[in-house]
Amino acid sequence: MTSVVLKDIRKSFGSLEVIKAIDLEVEKGEFCVFVGPSGCGKSTLLRMISGLETSTSGQIVIDGEDVTHAEPSKRGIAMVFQSYALYPHLTVRENIGFGLSLAGRPKSEIATKVEKTAESLQLAHLLDRKPKALSGGQRQRVAIGRAIIRNPKVFLFDEPLSNLDAALRSQMRMELTDLHAKLGATMIYVTHDQVEAMTMANKIVVLNAGRIEQVGSPMELYNNPVSPFVAGFIGSPKMNLYEGEVAAAERCGTYGIRPEHLILSKSGGKWRGQVRHIERLGADTVVYLDHPELKQIVARAPGDFEVASGDEIYAMPMSGKEHRFG
Amino acid sequence: MTRRQLYTGIVSLALASVIFILPFVFIFLTAVKSKQDASRLIFSWPVEWQFWENFLQVLQTRNYLLLLAYFNSTVITVFAVTLLVLFGAMVGYVLQRRPSPWNKVIYGFVLAGLMIPPAVVPTIWVLQSIGLFKTITGMIFIQVAYGLAFSVLLFRSFIATIPRDLDEAALIDGATPLQIFFRVILPLLKPVTVTVIVVQSISIFNDFTNPLYYLPGRENVTVQLTLYNFQGQFQTQFNLLFMNILLVTIPPLIIYIFFNRQIVAGMTAGAVKG
Amino acid sequence: MVTQKSPYPYWFVLPAAIVFTVLFLVPTFASFWFSLTRWDLFSTQFIGLENYAQFLREPFLIQGTINTLIFAFATSATKTVIGLLLAVLLTSGIWAQGFLRTVVFFPVLVSTIGIGITFAALMHPTNGVINVALASIGLPGPGWLTDPVLALYSVIIVDLWKGVGLATLIYIAGLATISQDYYEAARMDGATRTQMFFRVTVPLVRPATVTVVTLSLIGGLRSFDLIWAMTRGGPGFSSDVLASVIYKQYQAGFYGLSTAGNVILFALIGLIILPLTVWFNRREVDL
């Protein structure tokens, strides 16, 4: 069953078209991630689903109901902002209960619901603090609490982890995944970080310049990217992509091979290059080769690969792992 | 602190005492003198101290006119400042949050409000035709009209520092425009609100010209007008005239002691951006 | 096209707009018409530019206009220069710096009428403290407010006394935004204190200068209460300015003439402030 349906959604600011004819279906209970470089329109698209931004044309359906013209608060959505947007003058308790208080619900009902929500997010001991007195992760959880208490049909997340440091970010990724499993709610999540997309999503939507490039599960996108853009965006280090004569020799417009799908050897292989730079990460070694035609080849070898800067070595693509585009 | 900084400080303080403090000492000394003593206008220690006598006599002059004046000035100041805060914040909010071609027009009016001297006689004509001439209500609205530009500018630049995410979060929480403004934005404007209150209170309380034009008549007298009236009446009673000056000087002094940070913020708002 | 209600409705502006329009804009626009009439308590009669012609003809009206310009430029120039010097002094870490700032600033907050009356007493030709002090060191004190040549300048000095604290305060805020790095770099380059003042402080404190000059010019051109409290425009009309002329003509029942004075005053402000603002902004781009 579908939860969110976008039909031919467009958005222009003056003569500038930032969202170009987007059609998308998000299933109930899915964790759907919009990913793309900055300026691709992912945040605008999310804000159009939330109702904070109006669409120039098209239709938005949430849970079977056409909400294209509905107010943000009438769409059955909740949103977690990049800055968390916690009201600085209110306590955690008042922040979480703000929506219910606006709706004029009885105080006892608000109190019970706030307590319950806070309990589930381990915020119970912080209820009387102001946001200023909280850590980054705690603020994040308050923002999530404010969303949960609305009991929304769809959760919207706008780059919620980008203000956190690396360690906390990976912890929050797990917490969000757990939360999704526990609530079973539909979540739409915007990020520019492909690691977040790969680790959290059931469904990834790759956006580029206001268009959908590809929709699919993380491994589908990894294994079968439909375009050089998707191929280059998903996976790290980036896929090696070649055009021109190299690609022509492979009978395609663009030829691609992931660094982890190149076998390095000192004795022989398809391409011979000179080692320019080596990154030893412990678990594996990333080697940058200079090649007269390909210019640069990036390869990833497992473990501590023995090689020195200036060495001449060979790189060999694994069969069946090569990508040929148009 | 270097020796040089110490000496410069001592010399500066000596000069400042003569130039800036002496006139206030003169006010105080004259205010507590007897009638004959004060009429000589010289800078001297009072022959006899008459602080309470002079104080009570000033209050009783012309059937407690000064008390009425304090009451009127307070009413005008309180109501005008309340409206200035409310109107200024609302205009500054829409102006900052909602870009539109109208904004240029509004800015034009704000600048005009800061620069252009009010056209007094036509204003009296307007006040008369709506029945507000010589009324406290009319004076309140006049102060609002004249102080609005400054309030709008202060509020607008402060609202620019409040993230728009907060409005949007409230919108999603189901807040109406009025709820967003009164429950989310207004509480966050406290620092700039205090500044507006303090600066506008002082300027309205000290205003002389506008009551002179728009509030003639005994029953509507304001504090500054009493000074003007007494200046004629007390030609031979300088002790009472200066007691009145002393009483008028005290409210700003108290406000300055408690709110000097906010006053400084308000008065220097334009200094950094130009 | 989808239209949604904005969370920032225009009616928020409405209450303020009504008050401002009725009590400020309407009178301002009406003043153009009234300045072309002979207007008294009972009637208005269109007389074309006659009121303005009178301003060019009558010596006391010409005098008032010239005095307005002298007052505005003299107070603005002195407040700017002395304000900056005081601000530099009061940010140099001298002893009692905080107290001195308070002392210099406090007159800004005090009733102008009260100050005017006080200084009129201090400047009394025979008994006034100033002349008594001058006499004690053998100098003959002038009639500060009774000498027609001197009266306007005496008021200018008191206006400087009352207003220089605001200029100082604005300059102190401006100086606080100048990074100490510039002074250290200048010292490395071997600059003297005087050179630092003219080559670093003066150019970098420009935004504050713009504020001080603009505010004090506007204030000076509109100035009324201090002059009124100290001299009532006298002796004769030697210290009259446009604002006091407007009041006197209003009191005398010449409403049309009074309003023409008003129009001249804001034309004067426009003619001085607008080009100045444009010039200040253009210089800004050059930096």
PDB file of N, CA, C and O in Angstrom, chain C residues 84-106:
ATOM      1  N   LEU C  84      34.631  61.499  18.274  1.00  0.00           N
ATOM      2  CA  LEU C  84      35.636  60.490  17.913  1.00  0.00           C
ATOM      3  C   LEU C  84      36.829  60.552  18.866  1.00  0.00           C
ATOM      4  O   LEU C  84      37.314  59.523  19.341  1.00  0.00           O
ATOM      5  N   LEU C  85      37.291  61.779  19.151  1.00  0.00           N
ATOM      6  CA  LEU C  85      38.449  61.907  20.043  1.00  0.00           C
ATOM      7  C   LEU C  85      38.126  61.356  21.432  1.00  0.00           C
ATOM      8  O   LEU C  85      38.927  60.626  22.016  1.00  0.00           O
ATOM      9  N   LEU C  86      36.922  61.693  21.932  1.00  0.00           N
ATOM     10  CA  LEU C  86      36.531  61.175  23.245  1.00  0.00           C
ATOM     11  C   LEU C  86      36.432  59.653  23.230  1.00  0.00           C
ATOM     12  O   LEU C  86      36.847  58.982  24.172  1.00  0.00           O
ATOM     13  N   ALA C  87      35.889  59.106  22.122  1.00  0.00           N
ATOM     14  CA  ALA C  87      35.739  57.651  22.035  1.00  0.00           C
ATOM     15  C   ALA C  87      37.099  56.973  22.051  1.00  0.00           C
ATOM     16  O   ALA C  87      37.291  55.949  22.717  1.00  0.00           O
ATOM     17  N   VAL C  88      38.065  57.556  21.334  1.00  0.00           N
ATOM     18  CA  VAL C  88      39.410  56.974  21.335  1.00  0.00           C
ATOM     19  C   VAL C  88      39.994  57.034  22.748  1.00  0.00           C
ATOM     20  O   VAL C  88      40.538  56.052  23.253  1.00  0.00           O
ATOM     21  N   LEU C  89      39.810  58.194  23.398  1.00  0.00           N
ATOM     22  CA  LEU C  89      40.312  58.344  24.772  1.00  0.00           C
ATOM     23  C   LEU C  89      39.654  57.325  25.698  1.00  0.00           C
ATOM     24  O   LEU C  89      40.318  56.680  26.506  1.00  0.00           O
ATOM     25  N   LEU C  90      38.338  57.140  25.543  1.00  0.00           N
ATOM     26  CA  LEU C  90      37.592  56.295  26.480  1.00  0.00           C
ATOM     27  C   LEU C  90      37.631  54.812  26.101  1.00  0.00           C
ATOM     28  O   LEU C  90      36.943  53.999  26.699  1.00  0.00           O
ATOM     29  N   THR C  91      38.405  54.458  25.072  1.00  0.00           N
ATOM     30  CA  THR C  91      38.645  53.033  24.792  1.00  0.00           C
ATOM     31  C   THR C  91      40.118  52.703  24.962  1.00  0.00           C
ATOM     32  O   THR C  91      40.553  51.615  24.615  1.00  0.00           O
ATOM     33  N   SER C  92      40.907  53.676  25.455  1.00  0.00           N
ATOM     34  CA  SER C  92      42.350  53.438  25.521  1.00  0.00           C
ATOM     35  C   SER C  92      42.759  52.827  26.855  1.00  0.00           C
ATOM     36  O   SER C  92      43.938  52.725  27.146  1.00  0.00           O
ATOM     37  N   GLY C  93      41.763  52.423  27.662  1.00  0.00           N
ATOM     38  CA  GLY C  93      42.087  51.731  28.913  1.00  0.00           C
ATOM     39  C   GLY C  93      42.567  52.656  30.012  1.00  0.00           C
ATOM     40  O   GLY C  93      43.314  52.245  30.891  1.00  0.00           O
ATOM     41  N   ILE C  94      42.124  53.939  29.989  1.00  0.00           N
ATOM     42  CA  ILE C  94      42.561  54.853  31.045  1.00  0.00           C
ATOM     43  C   ILE C  94      41.808  54.558  32.333  1.00  0.00           C
ATOM     44  O   ILE C  94      40.789  53.885  32.338  1.00  0.00           O
ATOM     45  N   TRP C  95      42.331  55.127  33.405  1.00  0.00           N
ATOM     46  CA  TRP C  95      41.753  54.960  34.734  1.00  0.00           C
ATOM     47  C   TRP C  95      40.346  55.565  34.754  1.00  0.00           C
ATOM     48  O   TRP C  95      40.095  56.596  34.142  1.00  0.00           O
ATOM     49  N   ALA C  96      39.397  54.920  35.433  1.00  0.00           N
ATOM     50  CA  ALA C  96      38.014  55.409  35.587  1.00  0.00           C
ATOM     51  C   ALA C  96      37.267  55.498  34.258  1.00  0.00           C
ATOM     52  O   ALA C  96      36.354  56.298  34.097  1.00  0.00           O
ATOM     53  N   GLN C  97      37.684  54.658  33.310  1.00  0.00           N
ATOM     54  CA  GLN C  97      37.114  54.726  31.963  1.00  0.00           C
ATOM     55  C   GLN C  97      35.592  54.538  31.961  1.00  0.00           C
ATOM     56  O   GLN C  97      34.865  55.298  31.322  1.00  0.00           O
ATOM     57  N   GLY C  98      35.113  53.524  32.686  1.00  0.00           N
ATOM     58  CA  GLY C  98      33.675  53.237  32.700  1.00  0.00           C
ATOM     59  C   GLY C  98      32.876  54.387  33.278  1.00  0.00           C
ATOM     60  O   GLY C  98      31.857  54.797  32.727  1.00  0.00           O
ATOM     61  N   PHE C  99      33.371  54.949  34.373  1.00  0.00           N
ATOM     62  CA  PHE C  99      32.670  56.061  34.995  1.00  0.00           C
ATOM     63  C   PHE C  99      32.648  57.271  34.067  1.00  0.00           C
ATOM     64  O   PHE C  99      31.627  57.948  33.923  1.00  0.00           O
ATOM     65  N   LEU C 100      33.774  57.520  33.399  1.00  0.00           N
ATOM     66  CA  LEU C 100      33.846  58.664  32.481  1.00  0.00           C
ATOM     67  C   LEU C 100      32.849  58.526  31.333  1.00  0.00           C
ATOM     68  O   LEU C 100      32.221  59.492  30.916  1.00  0.00           O
ATOM     69  N   ARG C 101      32.703  57.288  30.817  1.00  0.00           N
ATOM     70  CA  ARG C 101      31.720  57.072  29.751  1.00  0.00           C
ATOM     71  C   ARG C 101      30.329  57.459  30.222  1.00  0.00           C
ATOM     72  O   ARG C 101      29.573  58.128  29.522  1.00  0.00           O
ATOM     73  N   THR C 102      29.983  57.020  31.443  1.00  0.00           N
ATOM     74  CA  THR C 102      28.672  57.345  32.004  1.00  0.00           C
ATOM     75  C   THR C 102      28.486  58.854  32.124  1.00  0.00           C
ATOM     76  O   THR C 102      27.454  59.397  31.752  1.00  0.00           O
ATOM     77  N   VAL C 103      29.522  59.519  32.626  1.00  0.00           N
ATOM     78  CA  VAL C 103      29.442  60.961  32.853  1.00  0.00           C
ATOM     79  C   VAL C 103      29.228  61.703  31.532  1.00  0.00           C
ATOM     80  O   VAL C 103      28.409  62.612  31.428  1.00  0.00           O
ATOM     81  N   VAL C 104      29.944  61.268  30.484  1.00  0.00           N
ATOM     82  CA  VAL C 104      29.839  61.947  29.194  1.00  0.00           C
ATOM     83  C   VAL C 104      28.481  61.678  28.555  1.00  0.00           C
ATOM     84  O   VAL C 104      27.903  62.537  27.899  1.00  0.00           O
ATOM     85  N   PHE C 105      27.956  60.464  28.785  1.00  0.00           N
ATOM     86  CA  PHE C 105      26.715  60.084  28.100  1.00  0.00           C
ATOM     87  C   PHE C 105      25.462  60.600  28.798  1.00  0.00           C
ATOM     88  O   PHE C 105      24.458  60.864  28.144  1.00  0.00           O
ATOM     89  N   PHE C 106      25.519  60.740  30.133  1.00  0.00           N
ATOM     90  CA  PHE C 106      24.292  61.011  30.870  1.00  0.00           C
ATOM     91  C   PHE C 106      23.482  62.222  30.379  1.00  0.00           C
ATOM     92  O   PHE C 106      22.257  62.141  30.287  1.00  0.00           O
TER      93      PHE C 106
END
